Amino acid sequence: MTVADLRTRPRRGAAAVVAPDIACVRIAFVNVYLIGRPGAGDREWVLVDAGLPGSAGRIARAAAEWLGAGRRRA
């Protein structure tokens, strides 16, 4: 994802690029932010979570898309 993607609506559950190192996932009426460059390694990113119960899978998928599959999530 790039900053240019800001103008395109992300598919459901996908992260929308807010800035080169910030992505946002909208879940109902709350936002979840992934702060760190795409592909960031272990301990090089932060999850700011205001998610809802049952949204963990959606957040994990968005994080995998933004950071790359197989990255540690906790």
Short mmCIF file of N, CA, C and O in Angstrom, two decimals:
data_model
loop_
_atom_site.label_atom_id
_atom_site.label_comp_id
_atom_site.label_asym_id
_atom_site.label_seq_id
_atom_site.Cartn_x
_atom_site.Cartn_y
_atom_site.Cartn_z
N MET A 1 0.83 -1.18 0.00
CA MET A 1 0.00 0.00 0.00
C MET A 1 0.87 1.24 0.00
O MET A 1 1.95 1.24 0.57
N THR A 2 0.34 2.27 -0.60
CA THR A 2 1.06 3.53 -0.65
C THR A 2 0.12 4.67 -0.28
O THR A 2 -1.09 4.49 -0.18
N VAL A 3 0.68 5.84 -0.08
CA VAL A 3 -0.14 7.01 0.22
C VAL A 3 -1.10 7.27 -0.92
O VAL A 3 -2.23 7.73 -0.71
N ALA A 4 -0.73 6.94 -2.14
CA ALA A 4 -1.61 7.13 -3.30
C ALA A 4 -2.90 6.32 -3.14
O ALA A 4 -3.93 6.67 -3.71
N ASP A 5 -2.87 5.25 -2.36
CA ASP A 5 -4.05 4.42 -2.14
C ASP A 5 -5.13 5.14 -1.32
O ASP A 5 -6.24 4.67 -1.20
N LEU A 6 -4.80 6.28 -0.74
CA LEU A 6 -5.77 7.03 0.06
C LEU A 6 -7.03 7.34 -0.72
O LEU A 6 -8.11 7.39 -0.16
N ARG A 7 -6.91 7.57 -1.99
CA ARG A 7 -8.07 7.97 -2.79
C ARG A 7 -8.92 6.79 -3.21
O ARG A 7 -10.00 6.97 -3.74
N THR A 8 -8.46 5.59 -2.99
CA THR A 8 -9.25 4.42 -3.33
C THR A 8 -9.84 3.84 -2.06
O THR A 8 -9.19 3.80 -1.02
N ARG A 9 -11.07 3.40 -2.15
CA ARG A 9 -11.72 2.81 -0.98
C ARG A 9 -11.19 1.39 -0.78
O ARG A 9 -11.26 0.56 -1.70
N PRO A 10 -10.64 1.10 0.39
CA PRO A 10 -10.12 -0.25 0.61
C PRO A 10 -11.24 -1.27 0.70
O PRO A 10 -12.37 -0.93 1.06
N ARG A 11 -10.95 -2.49 0.36
CA ARG A 11 -11.97 -3.53 0.48
C ARG A 11 -12.27 -3.74 1.97
O ARG A 11 -11.49 -3.34 2.82
N ARG A 12 -13.38 -4.33 2.24
CA ARG A 12 -13.81 -4.51 3.63
C ARG A 12 -12.74 -5.21 4.45
O ARG A 12 -12.23 -6.25 4.06
N GLY A 13 -12.37 -4.61 5.58
CA GLY A 13 -11.39 -5.20 6.47
C GLY A 13 -9.95 -4.86 6.13
O GLY A 13 -9.05 -5.14 6.90
N ALA A 14 -9.74 -4.24 4.98
CA ALA A 14 -8.37 -3.89 4.59
C ALA A 14 -7.98 -2.57 5.24
O ALA A 14 -8.82 -1.75 5.58
N ALA A 15 -6.70 -2.38 5.38
CA ALA A 15 -6.19 -1.15 5.97
C ALA A 15 -6.15 -0.05 4.91
O ALA A 15 -5.75 -0.28 3.79
N ALA A 16 -6.58 1.13 5.30
CA ALA A 16 -6.48 2.30 4.44
C ALA A 16 -5.25 3.09 4.86
O ALA A 16 -5.01 3.28 6.06
N VAL A 17 -4.48 3.53 3.91
CA VAL A 17 -3.26 4.28 4.21
C VAL A 17 -3.62 5.70 4.61
O VAL A 17 -4.33 6.39 3.89
N VAL A 18 -3.14 6.12 5.75
CA VAL A 18 -3.36 7.48 6.24
C VAL A 18 -2.11 8.32 5.98
O VAL A 18 -2.20 9.49 5.63
N ALA A 19 -0.95 7.72 6.14
CA ALA A 19 0.36 8.34 5.90
C ALA A 19 1.30 7.18 5.57
O ALA A 19 0.93 6.02 5.73
N PRO A 20 2.52 7.47 5.12
CA PRO A 20 3.42 6.37 4.75
C PRO A 20 3.64 5.34 5.85
O PRO A 20 3.91 4.18 5.57
N ASP A 21 3.50 5.73 7.11
CA ASP A 21 3.73 4.80 8.20
C ASP A 21 2.51 4.61 9.11
O ASP A 21 2.63 4.12 10.22
N ILE A 22 1.32 4.96 8.61
CA ILE A 22 0.08 4.78 9.39
C ILE A 22 -1.02 4.22 8.50
O ILE A 22 -1.30 4.75 7.43
N ALA A 23 -1.63 3.14 8.97
CA ALA A 23 -2.77 2.55 8.28
C ALA A 23 -3.94 2.49 9.25
O ALA A 23 -3.74 2.34 10.46
N CYS A 24 -5.14 2.59 8.73
CA CYS A 24 -6.34 2.58 9.55
C CYS A 24 -7.30 1.49 9.06
O CYS A 24 -7.50 1.35 7.86
N VAL A 25 -7.87 0.75 10.00
CA VAL A 25 -8.89 -0.23 9.68
C VAL A 25 -10.16 0.24 10.38
O VAL A 25 -10.17 0.42 11.60
N ARG A 26 -11.22 0.47 9.62
CA ARG A 26 -12.49 0.90 10.19
C ARG A 26 -13.30 -0.34 10.52
O ARG A 26 -13.51 -1.20 9.68
N ILE A 27 -13.76 -0.42 11.75
CA ILE A 27 -14.59 -1.53 12.20
C ILE A 27 -15.84 -0.90 12.82
O ILE A 27 -15.77 -0.33 13.90
N ALA A 28 -16.93 -0.99 12.08
CA ALA A 28 -18.20 -0.37 12.50
C ALA A 28 -17.97 1.11 12.77
O ALA A 28 -17.64 1.85 11.85
N PHE A 29 -18.07 1.53 14.00
CA PHE A 29 -17.94 2.95 14.33
C PHE A 29 -16.64 3.28 15.05
O PHE A 29 -16.50 4.35 15.64
N VAL A 30 -15.66 2.37 15.02
CA VAL A 30 -14.36 2.63 15.65
C VAL A 30 -13.25 2.45 14.62
O VAL A 30 -13.44 1.89 13.55
N ASN A 31 -12.08 2.94 14.97
CA ASN A 31 -10.90 2.83 14.10
C ASN A 31 -9.78 2.11 14.84
O ASN A 31 -9.61 2.28 16.04
N VAL A 32 -9.03 1.33 14.10
CA VAL A 32 -7.84 0.65 14.60
C VAL A 32 -6.68 1.15 13.76
O VAL A 32 -6.79 1.20 12.52
N TYR A 33 -5.58 1.53 14.37
CA TYR A 33 -4.45 2.07 13.63
C TYR A 33 -3.23 1.16 13.76
O TYR A 33 -2.93 0.66 14.84
N LEU A 34 -2.56 0.96 12.64
CA LEU A 34 -1.29 0.24 12.58
C LEU A 34 -0.24 1.30 12.29
O LEU A 34 -0.27 1.94 11.25
N ILE A 35 0.67 1.50 13.22
CA ILE A 35 1.68 2.54 13.08
C ILE A 35 3.04 1.87 12.89
O ILE A 35 3.54 1.19 13.78
N GLY A 36 3.60 2.06 11.73
CA GLY A 36 4.87 1.45 11.34
C GLY A 36 4.88 1.30 9.83
O GLY A 36 3.85 1.21 9.19
N ARG A 37 6.03 1.31 9.26
CA ARG A 37 6.14 1.18 7.80
C ARG A 37 5.69 -0.19 7.34
O ARG A 37 5.87 -1.18 8.04
N PRO A 38 5.09 -0.26 6.14
CA PRO A 38 4.73 -1.58 5.59
C PRO A 38 5.95 -2.49 5.58
O PRO A 38 7.05 -2.06 5.24
N GLY A 39 5.77 -3.71 6.01
CA GLY A 39 6.87 -4.66 6.07
C GLY A 39 7.72 -4.52 7.32
O GLY A 39 8.76 -5.15 7.43
N ALA A 40 7.31 -3.69 8.28
CA ALA A 40 8.08 -3.47 9.51
C ALA A 40 8.36 -4.79 10.20
O ALA A 40 7.52 -5.69 10.21
N GLY A 41 9.51 -4.90 10.76
CA GLY A 41 9.90 -6.11 11.46
C GLY A 41 9.37 -6.16 12.88
O GLY A 41 8.65 -5.26 13.34
N ASP A 42 9.76 -7.19 13.57
CA ASP A 42 9.36 -7.40 14.95
C ASP A 42 9.74 -6.20 15.81
O ASP A 42 10.85 -5.69 15.74
N ARG A 43 8.81 -5.72 16.60
CA ARG A 43 9.00 -4.60 17.51
C ARG A 43 9.28 -3.27 16.81
O ARG A 43 9.82 -2.35 17.40
N GLU A 44 8.91 -3.18 15.54
CA GLU A 44 9.09 -1.95 14.78
C GLU A 44 7.75 -1.32 14.41
O GLU A 44 7.69 -0.46 13.54
N TRP A 45 6.67 -1.75 15.03
CA TRP A 45 5.35 -1.21 14.76
C TRP A 45 4.49 -1.28 16.01
O TRP A 45 4.83 -1.97 16.96
N VAL A 46 3.39 -0.51 16.02
CA VAL A 46 2.50 -0.45 17.17
C VAL A 46 1.06 -0.57 16.68
O VAL A 46 0.69 -0.01 15.66
N LEU A 47 0.24 -1.28 17.44
CA LEU A 47 -1.18 -1.39 17.18
C LEU A 47 -1.91 -0.48 18.16
O LEU A 47 -1.75 -0.62 19.37
N VAL A 48 -2.66 0.47 17.64
CA VAL A 48 -3.53 1.31 18.46
C VAL A 48 -4.93 0.80 18.19
O VAL A 48 -5.47 0.98 17.10
N ASP A 49 -5.49 0.13 19.18
CA ASP A 49 -6.70 -0.66 18.98
C ASP A 49 -7.87 -0.07 19.75
O ASP A 49 -7.83 0.06 20.95
N ALA A 50 -8.89 0.28 19.03
CA ALA A 50 -10.17 0.67 19.63
C ALA A 50 -11.23 -0.26 19.08
O ALA A 50 -12.36 0.13 18.86
N GLY A 51 -10.85 -1.48 18.80
CA GLY A 51 -11.73 -2.45 18.16
C GLY A 51 -12.88 -2.88 19.04
O GLY A 51 -13.01 -2.48 20.20
N LEU A 52 -13.71 -3.69 18.47
CA LEU A 52 -14.89 -4.21 19.14
C LEU A 52 -14.70 -5.69 19.43
O LEU A 52 -13.89 -6.36 18.78
N PRO A 53 -15.45 -6.24 20.39
CA PRO A 53 -15.38 -7.67 20.62
C PRO A 53 -15.64 -8.43 19.31
O PRO A 53 -16.53 -8.06 18.53
N GLY A 54 -14.84 -9.43 19.06
CA GLY A 54 -15.01 -10.22 17.84
C GLY A 54 -14.26 -9.67 16.64
O GLY A 54 -14.36 -10.22 15.55
N SER A 55 -13.51 -8.58 16.79
CA SER A 55 -12.82 -7.99 15.64
C SER A 55 -11.35 -8.40 15.55
O SER A 55 -10.64 -7.93 14.66
N ALA A 56 -10.89 -9.27 16.42
CA ALA A 56 -9.47 -9.66 16.44
C ALA A 56 -9.00 -10.25 15.11
O ALA A 56 -7.92 -9.93 14.64
N GLY A 57 -9.81 -11.11 14.51
CA GLY A 57 -9.43 -11.73 13.24
C GLY A 57 -9.26 -10.70 12.14
O GLY A 57 -8.31 -10.76 11.35
N ARG A 58 -10.17 -9.77 12.10
CA ARG A 58 -10.10 -8.71 11.08
C ARG A 58 -8.87 -7.83 11.27
O ARG A 58 -8.19 -7.47 10.32
N ILE A 59 -8.55 -7.53 12.52
CA ILE A 59 -7.37 -6.74 12.83
C ILE A 59 -6.11 -7.51 12.45
O ILE A 59 -5.19 -6.96 11.85
N ALA A 60 -6.07 -8.80 12.78
CA ALA A 60 -4.91 -9.63 12.45
C ALA A 60 -4.70 -9.72 10.94
O ALA A 60 -3.57 -9.66 10.46
N ARG A 61 -5.79 -9.86 10.18
CA ARG A 61 -5.66 -9.93 8.71
C ARG A 61 -5.13 -8.61 8.15
O ARG A 61 -4.28 -8.60 7.27
N ALA A 62 -5.63 -7.49 8.66
CA ALA A 62 -5.15 -6.19 8.20
C ALA A 62 -3.68 -6.00 8.55
O ALA A 62 -2.90 -5.50 7.75
N ALA A 63 -3.28 -6.43 9.75
CA ALA A 63 -1.88 -6.33 10.15
C ALA A 63 -0.99 -7.20 9.26
O ALA A 63 0.09 -6.78 8.85
N ALA A 64 -1.46 -8.40 8.93
CA ALA A 64 -0.69 -9.28 8.05
C ALA A 64 -0.54 -8.66 6.68
O ALA A 64 0.53 -8.74 6.06
N GLU A 65 -1.59 -8.01 6.19
CA GLU A 65 -1.51 -7.36 4.88
C GLU A 65 -0.54 -6.18 4.91
O GLU A 65 0.24 -5.99 4.00
N TRP A 66 -0.61 -5.39 5.96
CA TRP A 66 0.23 -4.19 6.07
C TRP A 66 1.69 -4.54 6.35
O TRP A 66 2.60 -3.98 5.76
N LEU A 67 1.92 -5.50 7.24
CA LEU A 67 3.27 -5.81 7.69
C LEU A 67 3.90 -6.99 6.96
O LEU A 67 5.11 -7.12 6.94
N GLY A 68 3.08 -7.85 6.43
CA GLY A 68 3.57 -9.07 5.80
C GLY A 68 3.20 -10.28 6.62
O GLY A 68 3.19 -10.22 7.85
N ALA A 69 2.85 -11.33 5.98
CA ALA A 69 2.44 -12.55 6.65
C ALA A 69 3.57 -13.10 7.51
O ALA A 69 4.74 -12.98 7.17
N GLY A 70 3.21 -13.70 8.62
CA GLY A 70 4.20 -14.34 9.49
C GLY A 70 4.87 -13.40 10.48
O GLY A 70 5.69 -13.84 11.27
N ARG A 71 4.52 -12.14 10.50
CA ARG A 71 5.08 -11.22 11.48
C ARG A 71 4.45 -11.49 12.84
O ARG A 71 3.28 -11.82 12.95
N ARG A 72 5.24 -11.33 13.88
CA ARG A 72 4.71 -11.50 15.23
C ARG A 72 3.70 -10.42 15.51
O ARG A 72 3.92 -9.25 15.23
N ARG A 73 2.57 -10.77 16.09
CA ARG A 73 1.49 -9.83 16.30
C ARG A 73 1.31 -9.45 17.77
O ARG A 73 0.43 -8.71 18.10
N ALA A 74 2.08 -10.02 18.65
CA ALA A 74 1.92 -9.70 20.08
C ALA A 74 3.26 -9.46 20.72
O ALA A 74 4.28 -9.78 20.20
#
